[in-house]
Short mmCIF file of C-alpha atoms and ligand atoms in Angstrom, two decimals:
data_model
loop_
_atom_site.label_atom_id
_atom_site.label_comp_id
_atom_site.label_asym_id
_atom_site.label_seq_id
_atom_site.Cartn_x
_atom_site.Cartn_y
_atom_site.Cartn_z
CA MET A 1 -14.48 -68.37 14.40
CA LYS A 2 -15.47 -65.34 12.38
CA TYR A 3 -18.69 -63.39 12.83
CA ILE A 4 -20.54 -61.74 9.96
CA SER A 5 -23.23 -59.07 9.89
CA THR A 6 -26.79 -59.89 8.81
CA ARG A 7 -26.59 -56.91 6.44
CA SER A 8 -23.26 -57.90 4.86
CA ASP A 9 -21.87 -54.38 4.99
CA ALA A 10 -19.74 -54.36 8.14
CA PRO A 11 -16.31 -55.85 8.82
CA ASP A 12 -16.14 -59.50 9.90
CA LEU A 13 -15.09 -59.72 13.54
CA GLU A 14 -13.56 -62.25 15.92
CA PHE A 15 -15.29 -63.21 19.18
CA GLU A 16 -13.80 -60.52 21.45
CA ASP A 17 -14.79 -57.70 19.13
CA VAL A 18 -18.26 -59.11 18.60
CA LEU A 19 -18.69 -59.24 22.36
CA LEU A 20 -17.80 -55.58 22.80
CA ALA A 21 -19.43 -54.28 19.59
CA GLY A 22 -23.07 -55.28 20.10
CA LEU A 23 -24.71 -53.94 16.95
CA ALA A 24 -22.75 -54.11 13.67
CA ARG A 25 -21.76 -50.82 12.01
CA ASP A 26 -24.19 -51.39 9.12
CA GLY A 27 -27.07 -51.68 11.61
CA GLY A 28 -27.08 -55.49 11.34
CA LEU A 29 -26.56 -58.18 13.96
CA TYR A 30 -23.57 -60.47 14.15
CA VAL A 31 -23.91 -64.23 13.62
CA PRO A 32 -21.23 -66.94 13.40
CA GLU A 33 -19.98 -67.57 9.89
CA SER A 34 -20.88 -71.26 10.31
CA TRP A 35 -22.58 -73.35 13.01
CA PRO A 36 -20.36 -75.58 15.15
CA GLN A 37 -21.57 -79.18 14.79
CA PHE A 38 -22.09 -81.83 17.46
CA SER A 39 -22.66 -85.43 16.30
CA GLU A 40 -25.19 -87.74 17.95
CA ASN A 41 -22.33 -89.60 19.61
CA GLN A 42 -20.84 -86.41 20.99
CA ILE A 43 -24.21 -85.34 22.33
CA ARG A 44 -24.67 -88.79 23.92
CA SER A 45 -21.25 -88.43 25.55
CA PHE A 46 -22.42 -85.20 27.25
CA ARG A 47 -24.93 -87.11 29.41
CA GLY A 48 -24.12 -86.78 33.08
CA LEU A 49 -22.18 -83.52 32.76
CA SER A 50 -23.08 -80.69 35.11
CA TYR A 51 -24.72 -77.60 33.62
CA GLN A 52 -21.42 -75.75 33.88
CA GLU A 53 -19.36 -78.57 32.31
CA LEU A 54 -21.81 -78.81 29.43
CA ALA A 55 -21.78 -75.02 29.02
CA VAL A 56 -18.02 -75.06 28.41
CA LYS A 57 -18.34 -77.85 25.78
CA ILE A 58 -21.13 -76.06 23.92
CA MET A 59 -19.60 -72.58 23.95
CA MET A 60 -15.87 -73.25 23.37
CA PRO A 61 -16.22 -73.51 19.55
CA PHE A 62 -17.76 -70.02 19.45
CA LEU A 63 -14.75 -68.44 21.16
CA GLY A 64 -12.44 -69.39 18.31
CA GLY A 65 -9.42 -69.63 20.61
CA ALA A 66 -9.92 -66.12 22.05
CA ILE A 67 -9.98 -67.36 25.66
CA PRO A 68 -8.01 -70.34 27.05
CA GLU A 69 -10.32 -73.17 28.15
CA THR A 70 -9.20 -73.09 31.79
CA ASP A 71 -9.96 -69.36 32.06
CA PHE A 72 -13.32 -69.83 30.40
CA GLN A 73 -14.14 -72.76 32.67
CA ALA A 74 -13.43 -70.62 35.74
CA MET A 75 -15.65 -67.84 34.40
CA VAL A 76 -18.51 -70.25 33.71
CA GLU A 77 -18.21 -71.83 37.18
CA ASP A 78 -18.24 -68.40 38.80
CA SER A 79 -21.23 -67.25 36.72
CA TYR A 80 -23.58 -69.84 38.19
CA THR A 81 -22.53 -69.74 41.87
CA GLN A 82 -25.37 -67.40 42.84
CA PHE A 83 -28.08 -69.69 41.42
CA ASP A 84 -30.36 -71.24 44.03
CA ASP A 85 -30.87 -74.67 42.43
CA PRO A 86 -28.02 -77.18 41.99
CA ALA A 87 -29.40 -78.19 38.58
CA ILE A 88 -29.19 -74.48 37.53
CA ALA A 89 -32.04 -75.08 35.05
CA PRO A 90 -34.23 -77.75 36.71
CA ILE A 91 -36.88 -79.51 34.63
CA LYS A 92 -40.26 -80.65 35.91
CA GLN A 93 -42.89 -82.85 34.32
CA ILE A 94 -46.34 -81.28 34.14
CA GLY A 95 -48.10 -83.64 31.71
CA THR A 96 -47.72 -86.93 29.83
CA ASN A 97 -45.14 -85.60 27.38
CA MET A 98 -44.94 -82.03 28.64
CA TRP A 99 -42.21 -80.54 30.80
CA ILE A 100 -41.16 -77.12 31.95
CA ALA A 101 -37.60 -75.87 32.32
CA GLU A 102 -37.31 -73.39 35.19
CA LEU A 103 -34.98 -70.63 34.04
CA PHE A 104 -35.57 -68.36 37.02
CA HIS A 105 -33.06 -69.59 39.59
CA GLY A 106 -30.54 -66.78 39.08
CA PRO A 107 -30.04 -63.70 41.28
CA THR A 108 -32.70 -61.52 39.59
CA LEU A 109 -35.28 -64.28 38.96
CA ALA A 110 -35.57 -64.08 35.15
CA PHE A 111 -33.89 -66.18 32.46
CA LYS A 112 -31.77 -63.17 31.49
CA ASP A 113 -29.43 -64.05 34.37
CA TYR A 114 -28.34 -67.19 32.52
CA PRO A 115 -26.59 -65.28 29.72
CA LEU A 116 -25.88 -62.01 31.52
CA GLN A 117 -24.02 -63.44 34.50
CA LEU A 118 -21.51 -64.79 31.99
CA VAL A 119 -21.52 -61.75 29.70
CA GLY A 120 -20.54 -59.37 32.55
CA ARG A 121 -17.58 -61.60 33.38
CA LEU A 122 -16.57 -61.90 29.70
CA PHE A 123 -16.62 -58.10 29.36
CA ASP A 124 -14.45 -57.64 32.41
CA TYR A 125 -12.00 -60.34 31.28
CA VAL A 126 -11.57 -59.01 27.74
CA LEU A 127 -11.39 -55.34 28.81
CA LYS A 128 -8.72 -56.06 31.43
CA LYS A 129 -6.70 -58.09 28.97
CA ARG A 130 -6.76 -55.09 26.61
CA GLY A 131 -6.16 -52.55 29.35
CA GLU A 132 -9.44 -50.82 28.47
CA ARG A 133 -12.54 -49.67 30.31
CA ALA A 134 -16.10 -49.58 28.98
CA THR A 135 -19.29 -47.70 29.75
CA ILE A 136 -22.34 -49.91 29.37
CA VAL A 137 -25.51 -47.98 28.64
CA GLY A 138 -28.85 -49.76 28.45
CA ALA A 139 -32.59 -49.18 28.46
CA THR A 140 -34.85 -51.58 30.28
CA SER A 141 -38.53 -52.33 30.64
CA GLY A 142 -37.64 -54.32 33.75
CA ASP A 143 -35.77 -57.61 33.55
CA THR A 144 -32.70 -56.81 31.44
CA GLY A 145 -31.68 -53.89 33.66
CA SER A 146 -31.55 -55.81 36.91
CA ALA A 147 -29.83 -58.80 35.33
CA ALA A 148 -27.21 -56.54 33.71
CA ILE A 149 -26.61 -54.58 36.92
CA GLU A 150 -26.27 -57.76 38.94
CA SER A 151 -23.65 -59.14 36.54
CA CYS A 152 -21.64 -55.91 36.20
CA ARG A 153 -21.69 -54.59 39.78
CA ASP A 154 -18.23 -54.03 41.27
CA ARG A 155 -16.37 -54.97 38.08
CA ASP A 156 -13.32 -52.71 37.76
CA ALA A 157 -13.36 -52.28 33.99
CA ILE A 158 -17.06 -51.38 33.71
CA GLU A 159 -19.32 -48.45 34.54
CA ILE A 160 -22.97 -49.28 33.95
CA PHE A 161 -25.85 -46.84 33.35
CA ILE A 162 -29.36 -48.32 33.18
CA ILE A 163 -32.28 -46.15 32.13
CA HIS A 164 -35.80 -47.25 33.06
CA PRO A 165 -39.13 -45.45 32.45
CA LYS A 166 -40.10 -43.77 35.71
CA GLY A 167 -43.15 -45.36 37.33
CA ARG A 168 -43.54 -47.91 34.56
CA VAL A 169 -41.68 -50.92 35.91
CA SER A 170 -42.97 -53.12 38.74
CA ASP A 171 -41.85 -52.41 42.34
CA VAL A 172 -39.90 -55.66 42.47
CA GLN A 173 -38.18 -54.90 39.15
CA ARG A 174 -37.30 -51.33 40.19
CA ARG A 175 -35.96 -52.33 43.59
CA GLN A 176 -33.84 -55.07 42.07
CA MET A 177 -32.03 -52.26 40.23
CA THR A 178 -32.09 -49.35 42.65
CA THR A 179 -31.04 -51.22 45.80
CA VAL A 180 -27.68 -52.19 44.30
CA HIS A 181 -25.26 -49.69 45.82
CA SER A 182 -22.03 -50.53 43.99
CA GLY A 183 -20.09 -47.46 42.91
CA ASN A 184 -20.01 -48.46 39.24
CA VAL A 185 -23.82 -48.84 39.02
CA HIS A 186 -25.91 -45.83 37.96
CA ASN A 187 -29.71 -46.04 37.86
CA ILE A 188 -31.67 -43.46 35.95
CA ALA A 189 -35.47 -43.09 36.09
CA LEU A 190 -36.42 -41.28 32.90
CA ASP A 191 -39.54 -39.17 32.68
CA GLY A 192 -41.00 -41.04 29.68
CA THR A 193 -41.92 -44.42 28.25
CA PHE A 194 -39.74 -47.44 27.53
CA ASP A 195 -39.56 -46.32 23.90
CA ASP A 196 -38.18 -42.94 25.08
CA CYS A 197 -35.53 -44.80 27.08
CA GLN A 198 -34.60 -46.86 24.05
CA ASP A 199 -34.42 -43.78 21.83
CA MET A 200 -32.21 -42.10 24.40
CA VAL A 201 -29.79 -45.02 24.30
CA LYS A 202 -29.85 -45.08 20.49
CA ASN A 203 -29.08 -41.36 20.41
CA LEU A 204 -26.19 -41.74 22.84
CA PHE A 205 -24.74 -44.46 20.61
CA GLY A 206 -25.46 -42.36 17.53
CA ASP A 207 -23.21 -39.58 18.87
CA SER A 208 -19.89 -41.03 17.73
CA ASP A 209 -17.76 -38.52 19.66
CA PHE A 210 -19.54 -39.40 22.87
CA ARG A 211 -19.51 -43.10 22.06
CA ASP A 212 -15.77 -43.18 21.35
CA ALA A 213 -14.81 -40.87 24.24
CA HIS A 214 -16.44 -43.18 26.78
CA ASN A 215 -16.12 -46.52 24.98
CA LEU A 216 -19.87 -47.19 25.06
CA SER A 217 -21.01 -50.81 24.99
CA ALA A 218 -24.35 -52.63 25.02
CA VAL A 219 -25.63 -55.75 26.70
CA ASN A 220 -29.12 -56.00 25.17
CA SER A 221 -30.16 -59.15 23.37
CA ILE A 222 -28.62 -58.14 20.06
CA ASN A 223 -25.30 -58.98 21.74
CA TRP A 224 -24.13 -62.28 20.27
CA ALA A 225 -22.63 -63.55 23.55
CA ARG A 226 -26.07 -63.51 25.14
CA ILE A 227 -27.48 -65.78 22.45
CA MET A 228 -24.45 -68.05 22.77
CA ALA A 229 -24.98 -68.54 26.51
CA GLN A 230 -28.69 -69.28 25.99
CA ILE A 231 -27.96 -72.16 23.60
CA VAL A 232 -26.65 -74.09 26.60
CA TYR A 233 -29.95 -74.67 28.36
CA TYR A 234 -31.52 -76.14 25.22
CA PHE A 235 -28.78 -78.77 25.11
CA TRP A 236 -28.95 -79.24 28.88
CA THR A 237 -32.71 -79.83 29.04
CA ALA A 238 -32.89 -82.01 25.92
CA ILE A 239 -29.92 -84.18 26.93
CA SER A 240 -31.43 -84.60 30.41
CA LEU A 241 -34.57 -86.01 28.77
CA GLY A 242 -32.91 -88.34 26.29
CA ALA A 243 -31.43 -86.39 23.36
CA PRO A 244 -30.22 -87.35 20.79
CA ASP A 245 -32.51 -90.40 21.02
CA ARG A 246 -35.71 -88.44 21.57
CA LYS A 247 -37.21 -85.54 19.64
CA PHE A 248 -38.21 -82.22 21.17
CA VAL A 249 -40.54 -79.30 20.70
CA TYR A 250 -39.74 -76.12 22.66
CA ALA A 251 -42.41 -73.62 23.65
CA VAL A 252 -40.90 -70.19 24.26
CA PRO A 253 -42.61 -67.02 25.52
CA THR A 254 -41.22 -64.50 23.08
CA GLY A 255 -40.54 -60.77 22.85
CA ASN A 256 -37.31 -59.84 21.08
CA PHE A 257 -36.92 -63.37 19.64
CA GLY A 258 -33.52 -63.83 21.35
CA ASN A 259 -34.46 -66.81 23.47
CA VAL A 260 -36.19 -68.82 20.75
CA TYR A 261 -33.43 -67.92 18.27
CA ALA A 262 -30.92 -69.53 20.65
CA GLY A 263 -33.01 -72.71 20.34
CA TYR A 264 -32.89 -72.44 16.58
CA ALA A 265 -29.09 -72.18 16.87
CA ALA A 266 -29.03 -75.35 19.03
CA LYS A 267 -30.97 -77.14 16.29
CA GLN A 268 -28.49 -75.96 13.63
CA MET A 269 -25.72 -77.38 15.84
CA GLY A 270 -27.25 -80.87 15.77
CA LEU A 271 -29.75 -81.00 18.65
CA SER A 272 -32.86 -83.09 17.85
CA ILE A 273 -35.46 -80.32 17.92
CA GLU A 274 -38.47 -80.69 15.63
CA LYS A 275 -40.16 -77.39 16.12
CA PHE A 276 -40.53 -74.19 18.14
CA VAL A 277 -43.76 -72.86 19.54
CA VAL A 278 -43.56 -69.08 19.76
CA GLY A 279 -45.86 -67.77 22.50
CA SER A 280 -46.99 -64.13 22.32
CA ASN A 281 -49.24 -61.95 24.43
CA GLU A 282 -51.66 -59.48 22.84
CA ASN A 283 -48.68 -57.96 21.02
CA ASP A 284 -48.92 -60.79 18.52
CA ILE A 285 -47.03 -59.62 15.43
CA LEU A 286 -45.11 -62.92 15.27
CA THR A 287 -48.24 -65.09 15.55
CA ARG A 288 -49.88 -63.11 12.76
CA PHE A 289 -46.74 -63.47 10.67
CA PHE A 290 -46.48 -67.25 11.05
CA ASP A 291 -50.24 -67.53 10.28
CA THR A 292 -50.38 -65.25 7.25
CA GLY A 293 -46.87 -64.68 5.89
CA ARG A 294 -47.20 -60.92 6.34
CA MET A 295 -45.33 -59.06 9.07
CA LYS A 296 -47.44 -56.07 9.99
CA MET A 297 -46.77 -53.66 12.82
CA ALA A 298 -49.47 -52.67 15.31
CA PRO A 299 -49.32 -50.32 18.32
CA VAL A 300 -47.81 -51.81 21.49
CA VAL A 301 -50.40 -52.50 24.19
CA PRO A 302 -49.48 -53.04 27.85
CA THR A 303 -50.19 -56.60 29.09
CA LEU A 304 -49.64 -58.83 32.13
CA SER A 305 -46.34 -59.93 30.55
CA PRO A 306 -44.53 -56.59 30.08
CA SER A 307 -41.21 -58.14 29.02
CA MET A 308 -42.98 -59.29 25.85
CA ASP A 309 -44.71 -55.99 25.05
CA ILE A 310 -42.74 -55.55 21.84
CA GLN A 311 -43.61 -55.10 18.17
CA ILE A 312 -40.21 -55.27 16.53
CA SER A 313 -38.37 -58.43 17.50
CA SER A 314 -34.74 -57.50 16.78
CA ASN A 315 -33.39 -61.03 16.74
CA PHE A 316 -35.83 -62.11 14.04
CA GLU A 317 -33.33 -60.51 11.66
CA ARG A 318 -30.90 -63.33 12.46
CA LEU A 319 -33.46 -65.93 11.37
CA LEU A 320 -34.27 -63.96 8.22
CA PHE A 321 -30.59 -63.91 7.31
CA ASP A 322 -30.52 -67.71 7.06
CA HIS A 323 -33.79 -67.78 5.12
CA TYR A 324 -32.36 -65.30 2.63
CA ASP A 325 -29.44 -67.75 2.19
CA ARG A 326 -27.24 -65.31 4.13
CA ASP A 327 -27.65 -62.55 1.56
CA GLY A 328 -27.35 -59.50 3.81
CA LYS A 329 -28.17 -56.98 1.09
CA ALA A 330 -31.54 -58.69 0.55
CA VAL A 331 -32.18 -58.71 4.32
CA ALA A 332 -31.40 -55.00 4.54
CA LYS A 333 -33.81 -54.32 1.68
CA ALA A 334 -36.66 -56.31 3.23
CA LEU A 335 -36.19 -54.58 6.58
CA GLU A 336 -36.14 -51.18 4.96
CA GLU A 337 -39.48 -51.95 3.40
CA PHE A 338 -40.78 -52.95 6.82
CA ARG A 339 -39.50 -49.71 8.35
CA ASN A 340 -41.04 -47.59 5.61
CA HIS A 341 -44.39 -49.34 5.22
CA LYS A 342 -44.79 -50.99 8.65
CA SER A 343 -45.61 -54.14 6.70
CA VAL A 344 -43.65 -56.65 4.63
CA GLU A 345 -43.76 -60.14 3.11
CA PHE A 346 -40.61 -62.21 2.65
CA GLY A 347 -41.91 -64.50 -0.13
CA GLN A 348 -44.03 -67.65 -0.08
CA GLY A 349 -41.10 -70.10 -0.04
CA ARG A 350 -39.36 -68.44 2.90
CA TRP A 351 -42.57 -68.16 4.88
CA GLN A 352 -43.33 -71.87 4.33
CA ALA A 353 -39.81 -72.85 5.34
CA MET A 354 -40.22 -70.85 8.57
CA GLN A 355 -43.67 -72.32 9.18
CA GLU A 356 -42.16 -75.80 9.12
CA GLN A 357 -40.05 -74.87 12.14
CA PHE A 358 -42.12 -72.28 14.00
CA GLU A 359 -45.72 -72.11 15.15
CA GLY A 360 -47.08 -68.94 16.73
CA TYR A 361 -49.78 -68.73 19.41
CA ARG A 362 -51.33 -65.60 20.88
CA VAL A 363 -52.42 -65.77 24.49
CA SER A 364 -54.67 -62.98 25.81
CA ASN A 365 -54.52 -61.52 29.33
CA GLU A 366 -57.65 -63.47 30.28
CA GLU A 367 -56.27 -66.74 28.91
CA THR A 368 -53.01 -66.06 30.73
CA LYS A 369 -54.77 -65.67 34.06
CA SER A 370 -56.99 -68.73 33.64
CA GLY A 371 -53.94 -70.65 32.44
CA ILE A 372 -51.97 -69.73 35.59
CA LYS A 373 -54.87 -71.02 37.69
CA ASN A 374 -55.45 -74.21 35.67
CA ILE A 375 -51.79 -75.12 35.63
CA TYR A 376 -51.51 -74.49 39.37
CA ASP A 377 -54.61 -76.58 40.13
CA ALA A 378 -53.49 -79.44 37.89
CA THR A 379 -49.79 -79.57 38.72
CA GLY A 380 -49.01 -77.40 41.76
CA GLU A 381 -46.64 -75.29 39.64
CA LEU A 382 -47.12 -71.56 40.22
CA LEU A 383 -46.14 -69.72 37.02
CA ASP A 384 -45.57 -66.07 36.25
CA PRO A 385 -47.54 -64.62 33.29
CA HIS A 386 -44.65 -64.94 30.81
CA SER A 387 -43.99 -68.58 31.68
CA ALA A 388 -47.71 -69.34 31.58
CA ILE A 389 -47.90 -68.06 28.00
CA GLY A 390 -45.16 -70.54 27.04
CA VAL A 391 -46.98 -73.44 28.65
CA ILE A 392 -50.41 -72.49 27.24
CA ALA A 393 -48.95 -72.11 23.74
CA GLY A 394 -47.09 -75.40 24.10
CA GLN A 395 -50.22 -77.25 25.21
CA GLN A 396 -51.97 -76.24 21.98
CA CYS A 397 -49.32 -77.65 19.67
CA ASP A 398 -49.97 -81.18 18.31
CA VAL A 399 -46.95 -83.48 18.28
CA ALA A 400 -46.26 -87.19 17.78
CA PRO A 401 -46.83 -89.15 21.03
CA ASP A 402 -43.14 -89.85 21.59
CA THR A 403 -42.03 -86.23 21.09
CA ILE A 404 -41.29 -84.32 24.29
CA LYS A 405 -42.53 -80.77 24.70
CA ILE A 406 -40.53 -78.43 26.92
CA ALA A 407 -41.91 -75.00 27.85
CA LEU A 408 -39.35 -72.47 29.06
CA ALA A 409 -40.38 -70.76 32.32
CA THR A 410 -38.69 -67.39 32.01
CA ALA A 411 -39.45 -65.61 35.29
CA HIS A 412 -40.14 -66.47 38.93
CA PRO A 413 -43.79 -65.88 39.96
CA ALA A 414 -42.69 -63.48 42.72
CA LYS A 415 -41.44 -61.10 40.05
CA PHE A 416 -45.03 -60.49 38.95
CA PRO A 417 -46.96 -61.03 42.19
CA THR A 418 -50.05 -58.99 41.34
CA ALA A 419 -51.05 -61.02 38.28
CA VAL A 420 -50.26 -64.31 39.99
CA GLU A 421 -52.32 -63.38 43.04
CA GLU A 422 -55.23 -62.21 40.89
CA ALA A 423 -55.19 -65.52 39.05
CA THR A 424 -54.81 -67.90 41.98
CA GLY A 425 -55.37 -66.01 45.24
CA ILE A 426 -51.84 -66.99 46.24
CA HIS A 427 -49.20 -64.37 46.95
CA PRO A 428 -45.89 -65.73 45.61
CA GLU A 429 -43.03 -65.20 48.08
CA LEU A 430 -39.63 -63.90 47.03
CA PRO A 431 -36.79 -66.42 47.46
CA ALA A 432 -34.61 -66.08 50.56
CA ALA A 433 -31.85 -64.05 48.88
CA LEU A 434 -34.35 -61.28 48.06
CA ALA A 435 -36.62 -61.61 51.09
CA ASN A 436 -35.64 -58.17 52.46
CA LEU A 437 -35.83 -56.41 49.07
CA PHE A 438 -38.51 -54.03 50.32
CA GLU A 439 -36.44 -52.96 53.32
CA ARG A 440 -33.36 -52.01 51.30
CA GLU A 441 -32.55 -48.39 50.54
CA GLU A 442 -33.09 -47.24 46.95
CA ARG A 443 -30.62 -45.18 44.95
CA VAL A 444 -31.75 -43.63 41.68
CA ASP A 445 -31.42 -40.35 39.77
CA GLU A 446 -34.45 -38.90 38.04
CA MET A 447 -33.94 -37.27 34.66
CA PRO A 448 -36.11 -35.48 32.11
CA ASN A 449 -36.25 -36.89 28.57
CA ASP A 450 -33.44 -34.63 27.32
CA LEU A 451 -30.38 -35.87 25.45
CA ASP A 452 -28.06 -32.99 26.42
CA GLN A 453 -28.80 -33.34 30.10
CA MET A 454 -28.31 -37.11 29.87
CA ARG A 455 -24.92 -36.69 28.20
CA ARG A 456 -23.82 -34.22 30.87
CA PHE A 457 -25.09 -36.45 33.66
CA ILE A 458 -23.15 -39.47 32.39
CA GLU A 459 -19.99 -37.43 31.87
CA GLN A 460 -20.21 -35.95 35.33
CA LYS A 461 -20.69 -39.38 36.95
CA LEU A 462 -17.72 -40.75 35.01
CA GLU A 463 -15.58 -37.79 36.17
CA GLU A 464 -16.57 -38.37 39.79
CA ARG A 465 -15.69 -42.05 39.49
CA LYS A 466 -12.28 -41.23 37.98
CA ALA A 467 -11.55 -38.82 40.80
CA ALA A 468 -12.59 -41.33 43.47
C1 PLP B 1 -37.03 -60.82 28.15
C2 PLP B 1 -38.12 -61.75 28.57
C3 PLP B 1 -38.86 -62.50 27.64
C4 PLP B 1 -38.68 -62.36 26.14
O1 PLP B 1 -37.50 -62.96 25.69
P1 PLP B 1 -36.90 -62.62 24.24
O2 PLP B 1 -35.57 -63.24 24.21
O3 PLP B 1 -36.83 -61.12 24.19
O4 PLP B 1 -37.84 -63.17 23.23
C5 PLP B 1 -39.80 -63.41 28.12
N1 PLP B 1 -40.03 -63.55 29.44
C6 PLP B 1 -39.36 -62.83 30.37
C7 PLP B 1 -39.68 -63.01 31.80
C8 PLP B 1 -38.37 -61.91 29.97
O5 PLP B 1 -37.70 -61.20 30.90
#
């Protein structure tokens, strides 16, 4: 399996290199050259498999022979051992033809555990095979950082540096990062905003001497392997509810467009999905785009669902690539216009084709809170603000009576206790594995927003680790 860049100006890569590369050298994102196909009969034959068994079937074609099946199987098994529900991604009915898929049963309580637990193990496996080490550097507004730390802690071939904006992540989110005391984990609280953290990471990667000297790598959602691992729960939930003999609509609370793009990939691979409902908070650039055909940037406003406080959804580029008939030069041109003018149209035909598959809904803070309460009163399901946006958006979408709607619940309510308590009066409890989170000792280094100091800090930590 070859991977190609969405801007058509970077070398094609095999799976292992795509895993370690993250972003393509032309600034594009890697996608598979073609979509693996599963026939209706194959999909039917997957009924009754465990989540892990299904995961191996769905992902093997993407590896292109890079990893022997038995090794991959062992990695997949190991990835899901820390999940606290035997179904891994349990589904619950909350209405006549409406279900939710709970994707918060991993160690850090957000859906990002589902791909990242595997990605950490894939990194370690490939690096060891090559006799290399890597330095993972990432910025986080909360959920990615803890999920990445949890999957990379104590892995010999990896040092991981996670930069979060000081005082701007929730207490639960911060403690999930700073109470991990593994030697290869380095937490940095940056004096700045999330955008400053992201710029810092971009600048570290932009320094090619520094990048090459320390073999920098990324695990944010532009990494293809993350998308690959997220395709699995679309197949798992749909097959559990009757695919390929039923049709499905997925409602997905969306920020960077990675999660819903994985659903689009599942559809390209043969899964019977009719449509995607893209739920946004007050940062509603995608809703406005699907409604009007114009993608127009607006300032980011903080909301109750901070993991979706985003204006530029990086993974949307992967969808555009297909709608430009995989003409990367044309994609690059359209995105340059967007960068320069903060506004762009992709043409009537493309917009209509996207509208046939995607519907956007904006859910305000007030609607999110009343939704959390209504859903709890009606069904007993306590949802976090992100998950509630998915359900509320999904409820608004009209479908044929025999189509099943599945809303993805992306975080555990205890990850965002304040909003949940304000909405319902109920304080959501952390699961047993995290019950003592607030008694654990924190370890974090504070840093000013200064590139030179950051470079020196990372180099010094890497020296100390070598000496140890
Ligand atoms: C990251 C995140 C999202 C957004 O997912 P994307 O793949 O970026 O669209 C939604 N909900 C939660 C809880 C998240 O952590």
